[in-house]
Amino acid sequence: DPGVGATLGRPRPRRMIAPETLARLPLFRDARHAVVAALARQAVERAYAPGEVLFRAGDAPRGLFVVLDGAVRVTRGDGERRHVVHREGPGGTLGEVPLFAGGAYPATAAADGPARCALLTRDAIHAAVAAEPRVAFLLLERLASRVRTLVARLDALARQSATARLAAWLLDRPVGRGGAVSLGMTQGQ
């Protein structure tokens, strides 16, 4: 139920999404208005506090999440041995695997700071696709883009030493005052 909290199980108010909210996201910028409107009619907005879990690996799927504001980090692993699978900012999507392939969520997603997401249940996606078939291609393009990115990351990991991977990751971090680099997480994370 989209009105139930992901981590605390407490009811939350449902808030519908305006088509303009989705249209501003990179994912939907080039989409026809009818496509965006079909999705917006079915979406429910949810807000997440920093660190709040959207879903855990093994949970039954609740739907597809589209990040509206903030960022969400998707990880795999247990305890201290967590690996970041990907991080999604505005326009990013989460939860495609169980949505399209069935089964449970394969990873855990948590807000990386305050975040707002649109939640689209499986039935909502079906209704949007029935109303506007191009929705299916939009979502498939996003999924294909994610697969391409993950394959490129695997290729890079296979070719680089751990030292080279760490150096590349550090170079991608924003540089603060005095040349300081923030890791953006605790040592445990």
C-alpha positions as a printed Julia matrix, in Angstrom:
189×3 Matrix{Float64}:
  0.0     0.0     0.0
  1.65    3.28   -1.06
  0.2     4.96    2.01
  2.25    2.83    4.42
  5.74    3.91    5.55
  8.65    1.85    4.22
 10.43    1.47    7.53
  8.02    2.29   10.32
  4.78    0.92    8.9
  2.97    4.13    9.84
  0.29    5.55    7.54
  1.31    8.54    5.47
 -0.9    10.89    3.55
 -1.17   10.23   -0.17
 -0.15   13.1    -2.39
 -0.74   13.03   -6.12
  1.93   14.25   -8.52
  1.42   17.15  -10.93
  2.48   16.34  -14.51
  4.73   19.43  -14.44
  6.71   17.91  -11.55
  7.57   14.85  -13.63
  8.1    16.86  -16.82
 10.98   18.79  -15.17
 12.97   15.58  -14.58
 15.64   14.54  -17.11
 13.89   11.18  -17.56
 10.71   12.84  -18.83
 12.01   16.04  -20.48
 11.65   14.72  -24.02
  8.52   12.67  -23.38
  5.19   13.69  -24.84
  2.79   15.38  -22.43
  0.34   12.47  -22.71
  3.03   10.05  -21.48
  3.94   12.24  -18.5
  0.29   12.91  -17.66
 -0.54    9.18  -17.77
  2.22    8.46  -15.24
  1.44   11.48  -13.05
 -2.21   10.41  -12.71
 -1.06    7.1   -11.25
  1.85    8.31   -9.06
  1.87    8.98   -5.34
  4.47   11.31   -3.81
  6.45   10.15   -0.77
  9.03   12.03    1.34
 11.96   10.27    3.04
 14.22   11.44    5.85
 18.0    11.02    5.53
 18.85    7.34    5.89
 15.22    6.21    5.73
 14.81    2.93    3.88
 12.56    2.87    0.82
 12.87   -0.92    0.53
 15.17   -3.71    1.69
 16.66   -6.59   -0.27
 14.18   -9.45   -0.07
 11.12   -7.24    0.49
  8.05   -7.81   -1.62
  7.9    -5.11   -4.3
  5.68   -2.08   -3.78
  6.33   -0.49   -7.14
  8.65    1.69   -9.16
 10.22    4.69   -7.45
 11.14    7.83   -9.4
 13.4    10.24   -7.51
 11.88   13.74   -7.58
 14.35   15.55   -5.28
 17.44   14.5    -3.35
 19.18   11.2    -3.88
 18.75    7.52   -3.05
 21.62    5.06   -2.57
 21.09    1.41   -3.54
 23.34   -1.12   -1.78
 23.9    -4.87   -1.55
 25.53   -6.82    1.24
 25.3    -7.26    4.99
 26.53   -5.25    7.96
 29.8    -3.49    7.23
 30.24   -5.23    3.86
 27.83   -3.09    1.87
 28.54   -2.22   -1.73
 26.93    0.68   -3.54
 25.19   -0.65   -6.64
 24.11    2.78   -7.83
 22.98    6.16   -6.61
 20.0     7.87   -8.17
 19.27   11.6    -8.22
 16.3    13.47   -9.67
 14.76   11.49  -12.53
 16.44    8.26  -11.45
 14.35    5.13  -11.05
 14.44    2.28   -8.55
 12.72   -1.06   -8.32
 12.54   -2.07  -11.97
 13.8    -5.63  -11.43
 10.84   -6.94   -9.41
  8.44   -4.71  -11.31
  9.29   -6.32  -14.65
 10.8    -9.68  -13.65
  8.83  -10.49  -10.49
 10.29  -11.61   -7.2
 11.66   -9.48   -4.38
 13.85   -6.39   -4.4
 17.45   -7.56   -5.01
 19.04   -4.66   -3.1
 18.32   -2.1    -0.37
 17.5     1.53   -1.15
 17.82    4.35    1.4
 17.53    8.11    1.17
 20.96    9.73    0.86
 19.8    12.91    2.61
 16.24   14.24    2.4
 14.51   12.82   -0.66
 11.12   12.88   -2.39
 10.02   10.09   -4.68
  7.04    9.26   -6.85
  5.8     5.73   -6.25
  4.08    3.89   -9.07
  2.59    0.5    -8.21
  2.64   -2.33  -10.74
 -1.09   -1.72  -11.38
 -0.39    2.0   -11.84
  2.31    1.23  -14.43
 -0.1    -1.1   -16.26
 -2.79    1.59  -16.25
 -0.31    4.21  -17.54
  0.89    1.87  -20.31
 -2.73    1.09  -21.28
 -3.51    4.82  -21.44
 -0.29    5.68  -23.28
  1.76    2.75  -24.72
  4.88    4.95  -25.11
  5.26    4.78  -21.3
  6.59    1.23  -21.77
  9.36    2.41  -24.1
 10.3     5.25  -21.78
 10.75    2.83  -18.87
 12.56    0.27  -21.03
 14.99    2.95  -22.24
 15.73    3.87  -18.62
 16.3     0.23  -17.69
 18.54   -0.33  -20.72
 20.56    2.75  -19.78
 21.07    1.36  -16.25
 22.22   -2.01  -17.65
 24.67   -0.24  -19.96
 26.07    1.78  -17.02
 26.46   -1.33  -14.85
 28.22   -3.25  -17.64
 30.62   -0.32  -18.13
 31.32   -0.3   -14.37
 32.02   -4.04  -14.41
 34.41   -3.6   -17.33
 36.22   -0.78  -15.5
 36.45   -2.85  -12.3
 37.89   -5.8   -14.18
 40.62   -3.64  -15.78
 41.66   -1.56  -12.76
 43.46   -2.32   -9.52
 41.8    -1.44   -6.22
 44.17    1.52   -5.87
 43.22    2.84   -9.32
 39.48    2.41   -8.57
 39.85    4.31   -5.28
 41.81    7.1    -6.97
 39.17    7.45   -9.7
 36.37    7.52   -7.12
 38.17   10.2    -5.07
 38.77   12.3    -8.18
 35.03   12.23   -8.9
 34.23   13.7    -5.45
 33.65   17.46   -5.11
 36.63   19.41   -3.76
 35.92   21.63   -0.78
 37.75   24.53    0.8
 41.51   24.01    1.05
 41.38   21.06   -1.37
 39.53   18.82    1.11
 37.51   15.96   -0.37
 34.37   14.83    1.41
 33.66   11.14    1.16
 29.97   11.9     1.69
 29.56    9.0     4.12
 30.86    7.61    7.36
 33.82    5.22    7.5
 31.43    2.34    8.16
 29.36    3.16    5.1
